[in-house]
PDB file of C-alpha atoms in Angstrom:
ATOM      1  CA  MET A 211     -24.634  -8.390  15.784  1.00 67.00           C
ATOM      2  CA  LYS A 212     -22.968 -11.321  14.042  1.00 69.00           C
ATOM      3  CA  PRO A 213     -19.364 -10.955  12.935  1.00 70.00           C
ATOM      4  CA  GLU A 214     -18.671 -10.143   9.321  1.00 77.00           C
ATOM      5  CA  ILE A 215     -16.910 -13.019   7.636  1.00 78.00           C
ATOM      6  CA  ARG A 216     -14.781 -12.312   4.586  1.00 82.00           C
ATOM      7  CA  HIS A 217     -14.317 -15.006   2.024  1.00 85.00           C
ATOM      8  CA  TYR A 218     -11.208 -15.117  -0.116  1.00 84.00           C
ATOM      9  CA  GLY A 219     -10.604 -16.974  -3.304  1.00 88.00           C
ATOM     10  CA  ILE A 220      -9.738 -16.641  -6.942  1.00 87.00           C
ATOM     11  CA  ILE A 221     -11.783 -16.070 -10.084  1.00 89.00           C
ATOM     12  CA  ARG A 222     -11.239 -18.680 -12.807  1.00 92.00           C
ATOM     13  CA  GLY A 223     -13.357 -18.803 -15.937  1.00 94.00           C
ATOM     14  CA  ALA A 224     -15.781 -16.212 -14.472  1.00 90.00           C
ATOM     15  CA  LYS A 225     -16.423 -18.504 -11.469  1.00 91.00           C
ATOM     16  CA  ARG A 226     -15.578 -17.940  -7.814  1.00 89.00           C
ATOM     17  CA  ILE A 227     -13.341 -20.580  -6.252  1.00 89.00           C
ATOM     18  CA  TYR A 228     -13.261 -20.103  -2.476  1.00 89.00           C
ATOM     19  CA  TYR A 229     -10.169 -20.909  -0.451  1.00 89.00           C
ATOM     20  CA  ASN A 230     -12.411 -22.150   2.383  1.00 90.00           C
ATOM     21  CA  PRO A 231     -15.539 -23.529   0.674  1.00 89.00           C
ATOM     22  CA  GLU A 232     -16.814 -25.233   3.840  1.00 90.00           C
ATOM     23  CA  LEU A 233     -16.933 -21.896   5.696  1.00 87.00           C
ATOM     24  CA  HIS A 234     -18.711 -20.292   2.744  1.00 88.00           C
ATOM     25  CA  THR A 235     -21.298 -23.094   2.652  1.00 90.00           C
ATOM     26  CA  ARG A 236     -21.882 -22.829   6.424  1.00 88.00           C
ATOM     27  CA  GLN A 237     -22.387 -19.081   6.210  1.00 86.00           C
ATOM     28  CA  MET A 238     -24.780 -19.452   3.272  1.00 87.00           C
ATOM     29  CA  GLN A 239     -26.823 -21.923   5.354  1.00 89.00           C
ATOM     30  CA  ASP A 240     -26.848 -19.452   8.288  1.00 85.00           C
ATOM     31  CA  LEU A 241     -28.193 -16.740   5.968  1.00 85.00           C
ATOM     32  CA  ASP A 242     -30.901 -18.925   4.414  1.00 89.00           C
ATOM     33  CA  GLY A 243     -34.033 -16.820   3.905  1.00 91.00           C
ATOM     34  CA  LYS A 244     -32.242 -13.553   4.727  1.00 87.00           C
ATOM     35  CA  GLU A 245     -31.152 -10.717   2.481  1.00 85.00           C
ATOM     36  CA  PHE A 246     -27.425 -10.368   1.880  1.00 79.00           C
ATOM     37  CA  GLU A 247     -24.908  -7.982   0.408  1.00 81.00           C
ATOM     38  CA  GLU A 248     -22.100  -9.096  -1.850  1.00 81.00           C
ATOM     39  CA  VAL A 249     -19.051  -7.011  -2.724  1.00 82.00           C
ATOM     40  CA  ILE A 250     -16.435  -8.410  -5.065  1.00 81.00           C
ATOM     41  CA  LYS A 251     -13.142  -6.572  -5.323  1.00 79.00           C
ATOM     42  CA  GLU A 252      -9.522  -7.348  -5.924  1.00 77.00           C
ATOM     43  CA  LYS A 253      -7.853  -8.432  -2.709  1.00 77.00           C
ATOM     44  CA  HIS A 254      -5.547  -5.870  -1.112  1.00 75.00           C
ATOM     45  CA  VAL A 255      -2.119  -7.491  -1.006  1.00 82.00           C
ATOM     46  CA  LYS A 256       0.033  -5.783   1.593  1.00 88.00           C
ATOM     47  CA  PRO A 257       3.596  -4.953   0.585  1.00 90.00           C
ATOM     48  CA  SER A 258       6.105  -7.523   1.779  1.00 89.00           C
ATOM     49  CA  THR A 259       8.529  -6.958   4.618  1.00 87.00           C
ATOM     50  CA  SER A 260      11.302  -6.995   2.013  1.00 88.00           C
ATOM     51  CA  THR A 261       9.633  -4.195   0.047  1.00 92.00           C
ATOM     52  CA  HIS A 262       9.244  -2.003   3.134  1.00 90.00           C
ATOM     53  CA  GLY A 263      12.808  -2.901   4.132  1.00 90.00           C
ATOM     54  CA  TYR A 264      14.155  -1.803   0.764  1.00 94.00           C
ATOM     55  CA  TYR A 265      12.263   1.488   1.001  1.00 96.00           C
ATOM     56  CA  ARG A 266      13.134   2.299   4.611  1.00 93.00           C
ATOM     57  CA  GLY A 267      16.447   0.513   5.122  1.00 91.00           C
ATOM     58  CA  GLY A 268      17.799   1.012   1.613  1.00 93.00           C
ATOM     59  CA  ILE A 269      16.354   4.076  -0.088  1.00 96.00           C
ATOM     60  CA  ILE A 270      15.691   6.314   2.921  1.00 96.00           C
ATOM     61  CA  SER A 271      18.933   5.301   4.647  1.00 94.00           C
ATOM     62  CA  SER A 272      20.847   6.107   1.447  1.00 95.00           C
ATOM     63  CA  CYS A 273      19.178   9.529   1.299  1.00 96.00           C
ATOM     64  CA  LEU A 274      20.415  10.303   4.803  1.00 96.00           C
ATOM     65  CA  THR A 275      24.022   9.865   3.628  1.00 95.00           C
ATOM     66  CA  THR A 276      23.691  12.659   1.027  1.00 95.00           C
ATOM     67  CA  ASN A 277      24.081  16.430   1.310  1.00 95.00           C
ATOM     68  CA  GLU A 278      20.564  16.818  -0.108  1.00 95.00           C
ATOM     69  CA  PHE A 279      19.073  15.359   3.082  1.00 97.00           C
ATOM     70  CA  ALA A 280      21.767  16.406   5.586  1.00 95.00           C
ATOM     71  CA  GLY A 281      20.239  16.960   9.013  1.00 96.00           C
ATOM     72  CA  TRP A 282      16.994  15.125   8.194  1.00 97.00           C
ATOM     73  CA  ASP A 283      15.760  12.023   9.977  1.00 97.00           C
ATOM     74  CA  LYS A 284      14.114   8.933   8.454  1.00 96.00           C
ATOM     75  CA  GLU A 285      10.555  10.050   9.163  1.00 97.00           C
ATOM     76  CA  GLU A 286      11.147  13.487   7.639  1.00 98.00           C
ATOM     77  CA  VAL A 287      12.481  11.910   4.431  1.00 98.00           C
ATOM     78  CA  ASN A 288       9.500   9.524   4.330  1.00 97.00           C
ATOM     79  CA  ASP A 289       7.059  12.404   4.938  1.00 97.00           C
ATOM     80  CA  TYR A 290       8.735  14.381   2.165  1.00 98.00           C
ATOM     81  CA  PHE A 291       8.317  11.563  -0.371  1.00 98.00           C
ATOM     82  CA  CYS A 292       4.740  10.887   0.716  1.00 97.00           C
ATOM     83  CA  GLY A 293       3.972  14.597   0.374  1.00 96.00           C
ATOM     84  CA  LEU A 294       5.458  14.652  -3.115  1.00 97.00           C
ATOM     85  CA  PHE A 295       4.014  11.452  -4.500  1.00 97.00           C
ATOM     86  CA  LEU A 296       1.047  10.393  -2.351  1.00 96.00           C
ATOM     87  CA  LYS A 297      -0.664  13.787  -2.042  1.00 95.00           C
ATOM     88  CA  ARG A 298      -4.253  14.091  -3.171  1.00 93.00           C
ATOM     89  CA  VAL A 299      -6.100  17.405  -3.406  1.00 93.00           C
ATOM     90  CA  VAL A 300      -9.903  17.335  -3.370  1.00 92.00           C
ATOM     91  CA  GLU A 301     -12.128  20.346  -3.871  1.00 94.00           C
ATOM     92  CA  LYS A 302     -15.011  20.583  -1.396  1.00 94.00           C
ATOM     93  CA  ILE A 303     -17.941  23.007  -1.402  1.00 94.00           C
ATOM     94  CA  PHE A 304     -19.509  24.465   1.728  1.00 94.00           C
ATOM     95  CA  PRO A 305     -23.307  24.951   1.820  1.00 95.00           C
ATOM     96  CA  ASP A 306     -22.760  28.695   1.206  1.00 95.00           C
ATOM     97  CA  GLY A 307     -20.991  27.858  -2.083  1.00 94.00           C
ATOM     98  CA  LYS A 308     -17.465  28.606  -0.869  1.00 95.00           C
ATOM     99  CA  ARG A 309     -14.915  26.226  -2.419  1.00 94.00           C
ATOM    100  CA  VAL A 310     -11.883  24.947  -0.545  1.00 94.00           C
ATOM    101  CA  GLU A 311      -9.124  22.474  -1.297  1.00 94.00           C
ATOM    102  CA  VAL A 312      -8.663  19.621   1.149  1.00 94.00           C
ATOM    103  CA  ILE A 313      -5.220  18.048   1.042  1.00 93.00           C
ATOM    104  CA  HIS A 314      -4.719  14.423   1.986  1.00 92.00           C
ATOM    105  CA  ILE A 315      -1.203  13.013   2.301  1.00 93.00           C
ATOM    106  CA  GLY A 316      -1.263   9.247   1.886  1.00 92.00           C
ATOM    107  CA  SER A 317       0.823   6.769   3.813  1.00 93.00           C
ATOM    108  CA  THR A 318       2.944   3.908   2.511  1.00 94.00           C
ATOM    109  CA  GLY A 319       0.980   1.739   4.958  1.00 90.00           C
ATOM    110  CA  ASP A 320      -2.141   2.268   2.837  1.00 91.00           C
ATOM    111  CA  LEU A 321      -0.527   1.003  -0.362  1.00 93.00           C
ATOM    112  CA  ASN A 322      -0.837  -2.481  -1.776  1.00 91.00           C
ATOM    113  CA  GLN A 323       2.186  -4.322  -3.198  1.00 93.00           C
ATOM    114  CA  ARG A 324       1.732  -2.971  -6.743  1.00 92.00           C
ATOM    115  CA  GLU A 325       1.210   0.623  -5.545  1.00 94.00           C
ATOM    116  CA  MET A 326       4.227   0.384  -3.222  1.00 96.00           C
ATOM    117  CA  ASN A 327       6.387  -0.881  -6.089  1.00 96.00           C
ATOM    118  CA  GLU A 328       5.227   2.056  -8.243  1.00 97.00           C
ATOM    119  CA  PHE A 329       5.883   4.498  -5.372  1.00 98.00           C
ATOM    120  CA  ILE A 330       9.415   3.118  -4.913  1.00 97.00           C
ATOM    121  CA  GLU A 331      10.105   3.370  -8.657  1.00 97.00           C
ATOM    122  CA  THR A 332       8.906   6.996  -8.618  1.00 98.00           C
ATOM    123  CA  VAL A 333      11.111   7.843  -5.614  1.00 98.00           C
ATOM    124  CA  VAL A 334      14.173   6.156  -7.171  1.00 97.00           C
ATOM    125  CA  ARG A 335      13.597   7.998 -10.478  1.00 97.00           C
ATOM    126  CA  TYR A 336      13.172  11.312  -8.621  1.00 98.00           C
ATOM    127  CA  LEU A 337      16.402  10.745  -6.678  1.00 97.00           C
ATOM    128  CA  ALA A 338      18.287   9.823  -9.871  1.00 96.00           C
ATOM    129  CA  GLU A 339      17.199  13.171 -11.380  1.00 96.00           C
ATOM    130  CA  LYS A 340      18.821  14.826  -8.354  1.00 95.00           C
ATOM    131  CA  GLY A 341      22.015  12.817  -8.834  1.00 94.00           C
ATOM    132  CA  ILE A 342      21.305  10.407  -5.969  1.00 95.00           C
ATOM    133  CA  TYR A 343      21.623   6.830  -7.180  1.00 93.00           C
ATOM    134  CA  ILE A 344      19.967   4.031  -5.270  1.00 94.00           C
ATOM    135  CA  LEU A 345      21.213   0.453  -5.322  1.00 92.00           C
ATOM    136  CA  SER A 346      18.977  -2.477  -6.237  1.00 90.00           C
ATOM    137  CA  PRO A 347      17.337  -4.323  -3.317  1.00 88.00           C
ATOM    138  CA  ASP A 348      19.850  -7.184  -3.596  1.00 84.00           C
ATOM    139  CA  GLU A 349      22.809  -4.812  -3.241  1.00 84.00           C
ATOM    140  CA  TYR A 350      21.760  -3.722   0.262  1.00 81.00           C
ATOM    141  CA  ASN A 351      22.482  -5.803   3.342  1.00 72.00           C
ATOM    142  CA  LEU A 352      18.921  -5.766   4.636  1.00 63.00           C
ATOM    143  CA  THR A 353      18.811  -9.026   6.565  1.00 58.00           C
ATOM    144  CA  LYS A 354      16.920  -7.211   9.308  1.00 54.00           C
ATOM    145  CA  TYR A 355      14.085  -6.507   6.852  1.00 53.00           C
ATOM    146  CA  ARG A 356      14.310  -9.157   4.169  1.00 52.00           C
ATOM    147  CA  ILE A 357      12.320 -12.347   4.063  1.00 52.00           C
ATOM    148  CA  ILE A 358      14.815 -15.171   3.524  1.00 51.00           C
ATOM    149  CA  LYS A 359      13.337 -18.068   1.528  1.00 52.00           C
ATOM    150  CA  LYS A 360      14.859 -21.478   2.267  1.00 49.00           C
TER     151      LYS A 360
END
């Protein structure tokens, strides 16, 4: 079985512009006369190290300094937020007609940059409602997590 090659690019004026057009051309030549499958979707952009650092090193660490989360560890706080804000309930039906709810708790590792930003905003808003105020990313000393641009 040949490896699956993914092509990345950008859409401009309803046209595909490939980042590696030579590779695309080579693969098209290799597939000459064969059927193919094409899927076009928005590229999943992983959250940056800085974003994860702000969430884990800033927000979660700040939570651990409050009475609300006294005695908790970082993973428990993360699991709590994921359970609150990344939970999905799906109804499934067995062949005998019995209905059940299947609960899926998402992970921050499955989120793209936009979704992670929305998740963080939701967590910060939730904490503010509980009287826990979170600093902005720049107000934390997160050199361990932050990408420093030179």
